[in-house]
Tab-separated table of C-alpha atoms in Angstrom:
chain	number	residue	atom	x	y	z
A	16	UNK	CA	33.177	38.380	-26.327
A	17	UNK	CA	33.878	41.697	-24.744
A	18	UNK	CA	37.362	43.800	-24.535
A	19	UNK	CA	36.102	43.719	-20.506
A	20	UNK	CA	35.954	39.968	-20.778
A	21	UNK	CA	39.392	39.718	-22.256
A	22	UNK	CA	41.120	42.364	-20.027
A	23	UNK	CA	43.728	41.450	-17.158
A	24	UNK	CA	41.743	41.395	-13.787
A	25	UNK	CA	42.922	44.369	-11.556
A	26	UNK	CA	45.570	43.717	-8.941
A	27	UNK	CA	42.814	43.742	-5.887
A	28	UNK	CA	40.663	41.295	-7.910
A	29	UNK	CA	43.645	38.762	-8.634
A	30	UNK	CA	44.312	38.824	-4.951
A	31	UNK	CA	40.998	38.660	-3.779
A	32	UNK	CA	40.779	35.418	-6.035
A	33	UNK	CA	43.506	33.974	-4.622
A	34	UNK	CA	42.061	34.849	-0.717
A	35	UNK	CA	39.001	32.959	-1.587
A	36	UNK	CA	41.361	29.762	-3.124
A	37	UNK	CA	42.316	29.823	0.392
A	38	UNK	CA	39.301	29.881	1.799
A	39	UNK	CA	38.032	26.980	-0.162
A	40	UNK	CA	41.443	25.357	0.821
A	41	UNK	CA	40.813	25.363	4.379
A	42	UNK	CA	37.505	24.585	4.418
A	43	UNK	CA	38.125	21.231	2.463
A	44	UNK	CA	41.242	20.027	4.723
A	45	UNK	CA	39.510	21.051	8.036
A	46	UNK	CA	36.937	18.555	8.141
A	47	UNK	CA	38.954	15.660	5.912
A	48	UNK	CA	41.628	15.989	8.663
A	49	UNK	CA	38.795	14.345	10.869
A	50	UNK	CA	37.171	11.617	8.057
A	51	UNK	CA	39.962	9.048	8.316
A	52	UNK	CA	39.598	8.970	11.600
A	53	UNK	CA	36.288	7.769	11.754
A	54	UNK	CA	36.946	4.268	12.165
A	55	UNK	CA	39.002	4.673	15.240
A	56	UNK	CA	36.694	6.996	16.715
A	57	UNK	CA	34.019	4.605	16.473
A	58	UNK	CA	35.650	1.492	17.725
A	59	UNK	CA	36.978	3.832	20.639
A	60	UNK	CA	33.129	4.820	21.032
A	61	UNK	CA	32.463	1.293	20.897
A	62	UNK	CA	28.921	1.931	18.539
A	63	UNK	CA	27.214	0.042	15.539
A	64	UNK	CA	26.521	1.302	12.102
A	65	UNK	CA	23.473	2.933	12.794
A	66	UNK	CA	24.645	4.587	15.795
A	67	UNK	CA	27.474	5.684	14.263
A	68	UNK	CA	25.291	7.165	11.293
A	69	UNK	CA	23.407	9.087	13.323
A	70	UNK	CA	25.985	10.555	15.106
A	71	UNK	CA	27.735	11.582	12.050
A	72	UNK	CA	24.711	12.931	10.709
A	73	UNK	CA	25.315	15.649	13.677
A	74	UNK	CA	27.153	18.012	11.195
A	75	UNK	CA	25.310	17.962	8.412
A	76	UNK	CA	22.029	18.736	11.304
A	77	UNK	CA	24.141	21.418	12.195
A	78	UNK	CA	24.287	22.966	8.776
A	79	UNK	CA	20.456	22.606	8.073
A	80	UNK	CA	19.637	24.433	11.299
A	81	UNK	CA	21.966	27.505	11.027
A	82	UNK	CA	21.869	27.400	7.190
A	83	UNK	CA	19.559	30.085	6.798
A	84	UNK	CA	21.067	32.450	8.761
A	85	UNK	CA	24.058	32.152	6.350
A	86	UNK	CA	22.486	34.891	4.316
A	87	UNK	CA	22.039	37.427	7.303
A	88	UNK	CA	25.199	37.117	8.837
A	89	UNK	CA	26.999	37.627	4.982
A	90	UNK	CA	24.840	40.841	4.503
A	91	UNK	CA	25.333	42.024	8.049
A	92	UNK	CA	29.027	41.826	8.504
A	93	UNK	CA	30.458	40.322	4.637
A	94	UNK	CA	30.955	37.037	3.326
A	95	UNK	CA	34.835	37.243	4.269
A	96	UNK	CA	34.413	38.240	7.644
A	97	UNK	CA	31.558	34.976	8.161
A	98	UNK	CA	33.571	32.841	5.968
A	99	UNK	CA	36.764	33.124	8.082
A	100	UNK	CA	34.713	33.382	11.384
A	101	UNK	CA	33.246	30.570	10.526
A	102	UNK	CA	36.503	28.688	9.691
A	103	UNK	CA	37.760	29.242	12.598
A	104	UNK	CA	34.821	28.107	15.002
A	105	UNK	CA	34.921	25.091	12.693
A	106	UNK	CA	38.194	24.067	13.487
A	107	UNK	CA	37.161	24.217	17.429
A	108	UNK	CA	34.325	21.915	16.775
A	109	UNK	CA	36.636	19.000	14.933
A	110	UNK	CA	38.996	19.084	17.573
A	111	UNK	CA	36.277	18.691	19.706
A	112	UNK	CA	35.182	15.589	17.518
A	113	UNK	CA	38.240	13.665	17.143
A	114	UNK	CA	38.569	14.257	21.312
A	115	UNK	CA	35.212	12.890	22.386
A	116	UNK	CA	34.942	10.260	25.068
A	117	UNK	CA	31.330	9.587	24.451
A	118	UNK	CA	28.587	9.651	21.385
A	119	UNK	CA	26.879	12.702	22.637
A	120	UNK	CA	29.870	14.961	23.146
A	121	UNK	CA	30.646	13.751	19.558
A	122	UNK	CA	27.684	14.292	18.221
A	123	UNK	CA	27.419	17.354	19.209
A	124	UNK	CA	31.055	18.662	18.692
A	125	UNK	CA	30.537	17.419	15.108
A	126	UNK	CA	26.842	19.699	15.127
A	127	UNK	CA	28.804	22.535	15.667
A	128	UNK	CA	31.084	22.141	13.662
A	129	UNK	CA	28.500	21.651	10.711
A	130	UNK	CA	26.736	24.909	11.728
A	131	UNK	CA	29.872	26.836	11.273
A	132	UNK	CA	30.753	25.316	8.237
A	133	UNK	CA	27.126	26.070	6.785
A	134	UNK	CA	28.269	29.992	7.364
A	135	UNK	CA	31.275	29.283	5.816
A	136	UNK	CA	29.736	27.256	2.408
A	137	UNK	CA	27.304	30.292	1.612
A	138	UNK	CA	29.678	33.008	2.472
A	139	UNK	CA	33.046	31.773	0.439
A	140	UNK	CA	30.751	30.754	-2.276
A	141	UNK	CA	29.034	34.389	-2.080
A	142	UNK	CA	32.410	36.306	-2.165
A	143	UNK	CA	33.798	33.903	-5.040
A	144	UNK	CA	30.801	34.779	-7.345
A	145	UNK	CA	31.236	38.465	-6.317
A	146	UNK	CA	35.057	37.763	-7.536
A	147	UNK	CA	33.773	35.579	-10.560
A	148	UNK	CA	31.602	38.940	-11.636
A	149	UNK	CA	34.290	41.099	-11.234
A	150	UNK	CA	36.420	38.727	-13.863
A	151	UNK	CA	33.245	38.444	-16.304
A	152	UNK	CA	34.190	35.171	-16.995
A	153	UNK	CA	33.109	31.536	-14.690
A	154	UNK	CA	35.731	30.862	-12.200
A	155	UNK	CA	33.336	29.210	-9.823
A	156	UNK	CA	34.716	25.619	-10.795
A	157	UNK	CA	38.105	26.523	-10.046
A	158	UNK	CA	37.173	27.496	-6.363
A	159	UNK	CA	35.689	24.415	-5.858
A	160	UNK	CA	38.485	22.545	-7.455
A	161	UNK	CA	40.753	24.226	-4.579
A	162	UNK	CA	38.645	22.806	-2.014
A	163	UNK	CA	39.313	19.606	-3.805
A	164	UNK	CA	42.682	19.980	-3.301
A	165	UNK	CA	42.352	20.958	0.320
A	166	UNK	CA	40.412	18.150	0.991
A	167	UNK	CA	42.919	15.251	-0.709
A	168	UNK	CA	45.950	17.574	1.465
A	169	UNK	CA	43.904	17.116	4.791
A	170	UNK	CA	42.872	13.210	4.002
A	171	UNK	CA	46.577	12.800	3.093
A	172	UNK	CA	47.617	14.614	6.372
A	173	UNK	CA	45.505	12.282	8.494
A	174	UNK	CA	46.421	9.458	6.494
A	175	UNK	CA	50.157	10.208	7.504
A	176	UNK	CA	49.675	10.954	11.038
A	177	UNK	CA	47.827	7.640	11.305
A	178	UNK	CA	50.774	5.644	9.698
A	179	UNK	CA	52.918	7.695	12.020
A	180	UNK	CA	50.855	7.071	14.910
A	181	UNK	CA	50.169	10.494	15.783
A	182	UNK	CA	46.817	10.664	18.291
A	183	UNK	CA	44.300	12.479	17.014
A	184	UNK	CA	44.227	15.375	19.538
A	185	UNK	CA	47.804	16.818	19.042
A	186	UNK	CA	47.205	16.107	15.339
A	187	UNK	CA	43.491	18.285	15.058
A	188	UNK	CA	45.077	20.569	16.938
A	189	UNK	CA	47.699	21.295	14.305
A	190	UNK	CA	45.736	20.956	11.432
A	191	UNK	CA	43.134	23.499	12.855
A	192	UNK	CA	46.158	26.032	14.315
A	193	UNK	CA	47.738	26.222	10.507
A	194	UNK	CA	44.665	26.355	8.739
A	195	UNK	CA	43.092	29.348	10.873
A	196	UNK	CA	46.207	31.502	10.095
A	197	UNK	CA	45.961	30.886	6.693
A	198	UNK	CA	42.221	31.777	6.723
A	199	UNK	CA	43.068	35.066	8.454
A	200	UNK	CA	45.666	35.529	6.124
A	201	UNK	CA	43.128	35.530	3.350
A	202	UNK	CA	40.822	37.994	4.658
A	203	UNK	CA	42.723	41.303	4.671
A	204	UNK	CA	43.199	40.270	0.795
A	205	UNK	CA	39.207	39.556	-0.172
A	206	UNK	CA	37.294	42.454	-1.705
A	207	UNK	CA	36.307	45.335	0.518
A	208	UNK	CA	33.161	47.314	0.795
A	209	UNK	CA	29.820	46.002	1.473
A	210	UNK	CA	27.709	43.112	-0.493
A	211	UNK	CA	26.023	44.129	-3.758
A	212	UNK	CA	23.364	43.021	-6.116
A	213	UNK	CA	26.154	42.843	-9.190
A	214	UNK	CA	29.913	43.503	-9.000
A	215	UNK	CA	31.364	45.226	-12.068
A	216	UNK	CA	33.365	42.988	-14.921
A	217	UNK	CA	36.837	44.472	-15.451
A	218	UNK	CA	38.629	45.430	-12.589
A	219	UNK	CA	38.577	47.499	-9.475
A	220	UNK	CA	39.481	50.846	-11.209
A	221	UNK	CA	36.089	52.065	-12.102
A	222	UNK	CA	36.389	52.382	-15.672
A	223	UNK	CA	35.207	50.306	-18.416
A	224	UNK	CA	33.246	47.947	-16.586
A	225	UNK	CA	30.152	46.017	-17.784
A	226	UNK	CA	27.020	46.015	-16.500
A	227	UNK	CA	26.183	42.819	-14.821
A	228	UNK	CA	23.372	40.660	-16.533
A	229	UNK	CA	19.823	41.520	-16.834
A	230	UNK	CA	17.869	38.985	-15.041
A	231	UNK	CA	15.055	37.074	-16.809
A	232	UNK	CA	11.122	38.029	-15.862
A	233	UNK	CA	9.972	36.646	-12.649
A	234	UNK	CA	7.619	33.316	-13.468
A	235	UNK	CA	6.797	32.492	-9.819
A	236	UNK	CA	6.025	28.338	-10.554
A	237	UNK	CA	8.805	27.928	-13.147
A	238	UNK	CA	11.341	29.584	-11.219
A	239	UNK	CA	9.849	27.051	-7.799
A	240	UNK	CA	10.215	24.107	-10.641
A	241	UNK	CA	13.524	24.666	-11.004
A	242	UNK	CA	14.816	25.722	-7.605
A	243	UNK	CA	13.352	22.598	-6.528
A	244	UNK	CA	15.483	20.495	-9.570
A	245	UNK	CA	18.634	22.815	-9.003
A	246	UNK	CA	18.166	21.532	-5.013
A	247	UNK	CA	18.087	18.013	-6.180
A	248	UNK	CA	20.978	17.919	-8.570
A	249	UNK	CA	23.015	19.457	-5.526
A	250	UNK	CA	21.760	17.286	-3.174
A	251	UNK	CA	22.748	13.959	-5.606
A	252	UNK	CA	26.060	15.467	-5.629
A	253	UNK	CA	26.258	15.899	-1.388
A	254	UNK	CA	25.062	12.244	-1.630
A	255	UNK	CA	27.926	10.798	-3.489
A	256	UNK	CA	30.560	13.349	-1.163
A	257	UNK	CA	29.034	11.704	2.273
A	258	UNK	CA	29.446	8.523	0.594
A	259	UNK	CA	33.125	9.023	0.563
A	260	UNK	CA	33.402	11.036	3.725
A	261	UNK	CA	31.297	8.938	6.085
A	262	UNK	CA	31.565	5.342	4.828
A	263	UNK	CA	34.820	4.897	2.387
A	264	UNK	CA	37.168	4.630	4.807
A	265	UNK	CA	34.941	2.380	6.910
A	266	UNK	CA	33.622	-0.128	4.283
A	267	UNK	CA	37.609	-0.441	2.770
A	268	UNK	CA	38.378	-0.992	6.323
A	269	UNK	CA	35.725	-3.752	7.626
A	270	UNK	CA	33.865	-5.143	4.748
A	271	UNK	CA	37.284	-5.439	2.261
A	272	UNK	CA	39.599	-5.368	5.196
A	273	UNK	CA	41.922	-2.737	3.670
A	274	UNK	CA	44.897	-1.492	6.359
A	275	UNK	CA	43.751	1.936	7.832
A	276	UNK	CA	46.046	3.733	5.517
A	277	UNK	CA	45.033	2.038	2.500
A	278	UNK	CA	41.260	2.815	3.780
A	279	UNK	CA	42.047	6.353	3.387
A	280	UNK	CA	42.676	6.254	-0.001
A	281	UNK	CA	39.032	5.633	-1.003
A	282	UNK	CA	38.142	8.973	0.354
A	283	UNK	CA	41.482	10.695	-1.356
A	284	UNK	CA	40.748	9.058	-4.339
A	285	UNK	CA	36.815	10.583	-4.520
A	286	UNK	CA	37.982	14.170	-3.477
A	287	UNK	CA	41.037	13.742	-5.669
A	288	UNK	CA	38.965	12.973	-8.972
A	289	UNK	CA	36.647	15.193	-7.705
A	290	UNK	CA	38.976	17.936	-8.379
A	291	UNK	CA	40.594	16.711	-11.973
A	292	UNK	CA	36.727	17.284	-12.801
A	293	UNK	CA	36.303	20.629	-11.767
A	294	UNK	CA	39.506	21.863	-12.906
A	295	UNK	CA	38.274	20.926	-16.299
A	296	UNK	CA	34.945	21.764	-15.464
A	297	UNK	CA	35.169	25.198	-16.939
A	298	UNK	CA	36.201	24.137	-19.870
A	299	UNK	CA	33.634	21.551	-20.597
A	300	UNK	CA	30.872	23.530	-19.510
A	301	UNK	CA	31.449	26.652	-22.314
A	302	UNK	CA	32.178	24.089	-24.823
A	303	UNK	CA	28.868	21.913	-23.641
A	304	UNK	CA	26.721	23.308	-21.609
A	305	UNK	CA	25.987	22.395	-18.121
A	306	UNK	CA	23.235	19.830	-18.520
A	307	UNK	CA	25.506	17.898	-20.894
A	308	UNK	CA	28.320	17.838	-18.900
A	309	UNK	CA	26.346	16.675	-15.767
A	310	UNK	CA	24.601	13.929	-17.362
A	311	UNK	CA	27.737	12.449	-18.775
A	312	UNK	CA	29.026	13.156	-15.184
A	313	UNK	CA	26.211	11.098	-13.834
A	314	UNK	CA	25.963	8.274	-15.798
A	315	UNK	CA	30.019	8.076	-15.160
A	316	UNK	CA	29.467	7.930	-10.869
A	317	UNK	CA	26.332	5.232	-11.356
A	318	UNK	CA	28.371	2.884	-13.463
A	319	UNK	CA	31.827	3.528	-11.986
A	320	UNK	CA	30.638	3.058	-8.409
A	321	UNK	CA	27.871	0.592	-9.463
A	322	UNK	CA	30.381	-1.595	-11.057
A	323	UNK	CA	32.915	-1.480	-8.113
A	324	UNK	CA	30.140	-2.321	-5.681
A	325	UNK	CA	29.050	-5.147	-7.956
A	326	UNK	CA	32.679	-6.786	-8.078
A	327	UNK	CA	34.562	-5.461	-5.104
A	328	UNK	CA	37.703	-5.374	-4.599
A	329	UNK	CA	39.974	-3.148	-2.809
A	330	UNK	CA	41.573	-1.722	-6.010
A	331	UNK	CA	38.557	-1.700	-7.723
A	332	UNK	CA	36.235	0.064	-5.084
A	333	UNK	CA	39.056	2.850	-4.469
A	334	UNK	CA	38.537	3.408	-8.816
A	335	UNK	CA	34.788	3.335	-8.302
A	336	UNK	CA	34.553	6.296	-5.697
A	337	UNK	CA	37.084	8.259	-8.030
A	338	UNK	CA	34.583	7.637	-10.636
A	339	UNK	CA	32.176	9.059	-8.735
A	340	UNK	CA	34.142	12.007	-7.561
A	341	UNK	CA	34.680	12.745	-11.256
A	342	UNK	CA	31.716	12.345	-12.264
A	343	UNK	CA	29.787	14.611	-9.655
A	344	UNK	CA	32.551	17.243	-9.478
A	345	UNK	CA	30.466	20.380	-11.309
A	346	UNK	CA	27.130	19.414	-10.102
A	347	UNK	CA	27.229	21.794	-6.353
A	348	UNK	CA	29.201	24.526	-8.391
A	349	UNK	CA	26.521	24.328	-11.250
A	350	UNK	CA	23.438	24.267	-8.838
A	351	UNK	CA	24.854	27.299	-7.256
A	352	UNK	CA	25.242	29.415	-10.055
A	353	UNK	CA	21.874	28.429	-11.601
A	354	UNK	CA	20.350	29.445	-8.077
A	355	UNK	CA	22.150	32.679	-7.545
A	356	UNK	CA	20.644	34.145	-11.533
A	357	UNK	CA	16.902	32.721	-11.100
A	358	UNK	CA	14.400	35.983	-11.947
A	359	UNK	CA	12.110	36.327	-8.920
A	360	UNK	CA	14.277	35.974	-6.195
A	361	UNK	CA	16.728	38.889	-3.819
A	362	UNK	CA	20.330	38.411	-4.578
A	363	UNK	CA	21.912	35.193	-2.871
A	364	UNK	CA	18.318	33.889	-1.936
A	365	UNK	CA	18.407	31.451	-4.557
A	366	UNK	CA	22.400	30.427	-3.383
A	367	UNK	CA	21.613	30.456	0.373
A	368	UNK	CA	18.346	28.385	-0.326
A	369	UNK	CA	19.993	25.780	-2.183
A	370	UNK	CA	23.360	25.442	-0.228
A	371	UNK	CA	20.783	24.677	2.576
A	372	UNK	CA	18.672	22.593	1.350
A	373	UNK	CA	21.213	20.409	-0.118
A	374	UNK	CA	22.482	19.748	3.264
A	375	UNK	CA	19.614	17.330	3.341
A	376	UNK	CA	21.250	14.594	1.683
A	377	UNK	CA	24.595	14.720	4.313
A	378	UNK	CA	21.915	15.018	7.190
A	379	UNK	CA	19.403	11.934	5.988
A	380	UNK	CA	22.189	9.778	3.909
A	381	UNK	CA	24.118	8.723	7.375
A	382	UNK	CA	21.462	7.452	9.374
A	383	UNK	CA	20.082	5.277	6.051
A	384	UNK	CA	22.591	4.219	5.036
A	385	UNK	CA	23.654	3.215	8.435
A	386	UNK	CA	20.565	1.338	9.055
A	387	UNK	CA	20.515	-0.601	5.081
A	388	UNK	CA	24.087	-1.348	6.633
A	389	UNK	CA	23.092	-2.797	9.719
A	390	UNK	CA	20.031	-4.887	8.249
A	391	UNK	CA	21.858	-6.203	5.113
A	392	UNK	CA	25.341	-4.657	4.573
A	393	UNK	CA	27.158	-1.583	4.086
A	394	UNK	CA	27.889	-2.620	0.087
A	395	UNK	CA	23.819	-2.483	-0.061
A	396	UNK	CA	23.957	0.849	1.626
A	397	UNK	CA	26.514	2.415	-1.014
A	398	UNK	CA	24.200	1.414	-3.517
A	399	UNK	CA	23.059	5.226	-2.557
A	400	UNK	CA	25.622	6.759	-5.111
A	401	UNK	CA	24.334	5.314	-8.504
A	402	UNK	CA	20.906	5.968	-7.816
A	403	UNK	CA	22.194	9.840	-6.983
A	404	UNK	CA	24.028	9.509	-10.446
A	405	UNK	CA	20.295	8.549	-11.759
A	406	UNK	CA	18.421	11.317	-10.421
A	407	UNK	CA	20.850	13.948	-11.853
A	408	UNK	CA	20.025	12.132	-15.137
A	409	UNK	CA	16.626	13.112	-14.394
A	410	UNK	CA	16.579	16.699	-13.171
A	411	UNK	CA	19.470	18.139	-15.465
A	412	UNK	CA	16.794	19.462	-17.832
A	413	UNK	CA	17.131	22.640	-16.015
A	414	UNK	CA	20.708	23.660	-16.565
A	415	UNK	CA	21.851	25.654	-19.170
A	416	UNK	CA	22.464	24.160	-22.383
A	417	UNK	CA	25.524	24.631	-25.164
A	418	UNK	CA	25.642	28.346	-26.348
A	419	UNK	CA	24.846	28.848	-29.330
């Protein structure tokens, strides 16, 4: 290891790390603000399961079609600047959401809202790895861990305002007013100047800095090969998070007849485990490597939540999706990292292409699930987060092994 490695960050990189913990903050408790809501919204709507899946699968629509764009915005006007911009325009489309009086206005409220928080994704996850360069050491994990946290504070905030019988407009409202300040906050504190190809390790002083990485030759099918893998492995791991966004709260609620608070807690408890992984995640991958760490991660999620789906119970089922939080909670930080160092490919191609793509599993796993629901029963439906736990099993080949 390097004296650069081992030397305290510089004051503008500390800061800028702790602006883009915010950002991953916000972005988390924005939408969970909205997810324990769902069941309300729908009886209000007065619309079956598959109805109700497709509607939902609005956002995630929203993020495939604007996904791409991600990349031009970040390298026209900075990943803070989109990241915040599109925290903010997020926050308008939930409160749109949770104040719908009809399934199209939903819908598309909740398409907007994914299409801003697509920009957001690519651009928070660009500036962190510009950050994580900087540090020349992996500090992507932690990032995500933060969102983590955001997203348990926002599930917990809704959770509260629902005991408290807050509506859901005043309350949206509030949650997007305090998070936007706090994102705006954050930005006059990220790095400054223009995206680059490779930040330097060691500070913002100039001196003694490393040299970023050389990447590997370009091999045009091997690198397609694994983009395609790296795609799946994050997709798996959107799989198991719409799982517990979408249909926790709901199948607690209806099939297990949980109260609406306690309903809550199966989404909490996913996001919540979800972040004891990745603030370990670090950890496990330098002493592991990332393929080990996300096939013990995977065969955890299939036979936590396989178990609870086989015997369920309230207690049980809350366990299982906290399995499967745990168990997926380095998989989207690790396919993002893989993606952003393939040889062949412009900087943040590889990110932007995969952060998009993976969108694929919250824009399909709604609707199917909602109709497996509808023609046998939601329990049947959920049976959608071991098999994701299976295919990581399959495609983590092409992470990085243990170091040497």
């Amino acid at each position: 290891m390097t004296v650069d490695v081992l030397r305290r960050p510089a004051l503008v990189d500390r800061r800028a790390r702790l602006a883009v913990a915010v950002l991953f903050f916000t972005n988390g408790a924005l939408f969970a603000n909205l997810l324990p809501r769902y069941p309300q919204i729908k009886a209000d709507l007065g619309v079956g399961n598959a109805a109700y899946g497709l509607a939902v699968a609005a956002f995630p629509a929203g993020a495939v079609v604007a996904g791409l764009a991600a990349g031009v915005l970040v390298r026209r006007f900075g990943s803070a600047r989109v990241a915040v911009g599109g925290t903010l325009l997020t926050g308008v489309g939930i409160l749109a959401a949770g104040l719908a009086d009809s399934v199209a206005v939903f819908a598309g409220a909740l398409f907007l809202a994914g299409a801003m928080d697509a920009f957001t994704d690519v651009a928070q996850n660009a500036h962190g790895l510009r950050v994580q360069r900087r540090y020349g050491r992996s500090i992507i994990n932690s990032f995500h861990a933060i969102w983590s946290i955001g997203a348990v504070t926002g599930g917990s905030m809704a959770a509260a305002a629902i005991a408290l019988g807050v509506a859901r407009g005043p309350h949206l409202l509030f949650s997007a007013a305090v998070f936007a300040v706090a994102a705006c906050v954050a930005l006059r504190y990220c790095l400054p100047g223009p995206e680059t190809d490779a930040e330097p390790a060691g500070g913002g002083d100039g001196e003694d800095r490393a040299p970023a990485p050389a990447r590997g030759p370009a091999t045009g099918l091997r690198t397609g090969w694994v983009l395609a893998a790296l795609v799946l492995i994050a997709t798996a791991g959107t799989l198991v998070e719409d799982a517990g966004m979408s249909w926790a709260t709901l199948y607690l609620s209806d099939s297990l007849h949980a109260t609406a608070a306690l309903a809550a807690s199966g989404y909490v408890a996913l996001v919540g485990a979800q972040f004891m992984g990745r603030i370990v995640g670090d950890r496990l991958v330098d002493r592991f490597g990332q393929r080990a760490v996300a096939r013990s991660g995977a065969l955890i999620a299939a036979v936590g939540m396989g178990w609870a789906l086989a015997v369920p119970t309230v207690p049980g089922t809350v366990l299982g999706f906290a399995a499967a939080g745990f168990g997926v909670a380095t998989l989207v930080p690790a396919a993002m990292h893989e993606a952003d160092e393939l040889p062949g490919l412009r900087p943040g191609s590889g990110l932007t292409l995969v952060s998009w793509l993976m969108r694929l599993g919250f824009l399909l796993s709604p609707p199917v699930v909602g109709l497996v629901a509808d023609a046998t029963s939601l329990r049947v439906g959920l049976l959608v987060v071991p098999l994701a736990g299976m295919l990581v099993l399959v495609c983590a080949g092409v992470l990085r092994p243990r170091r040497g």
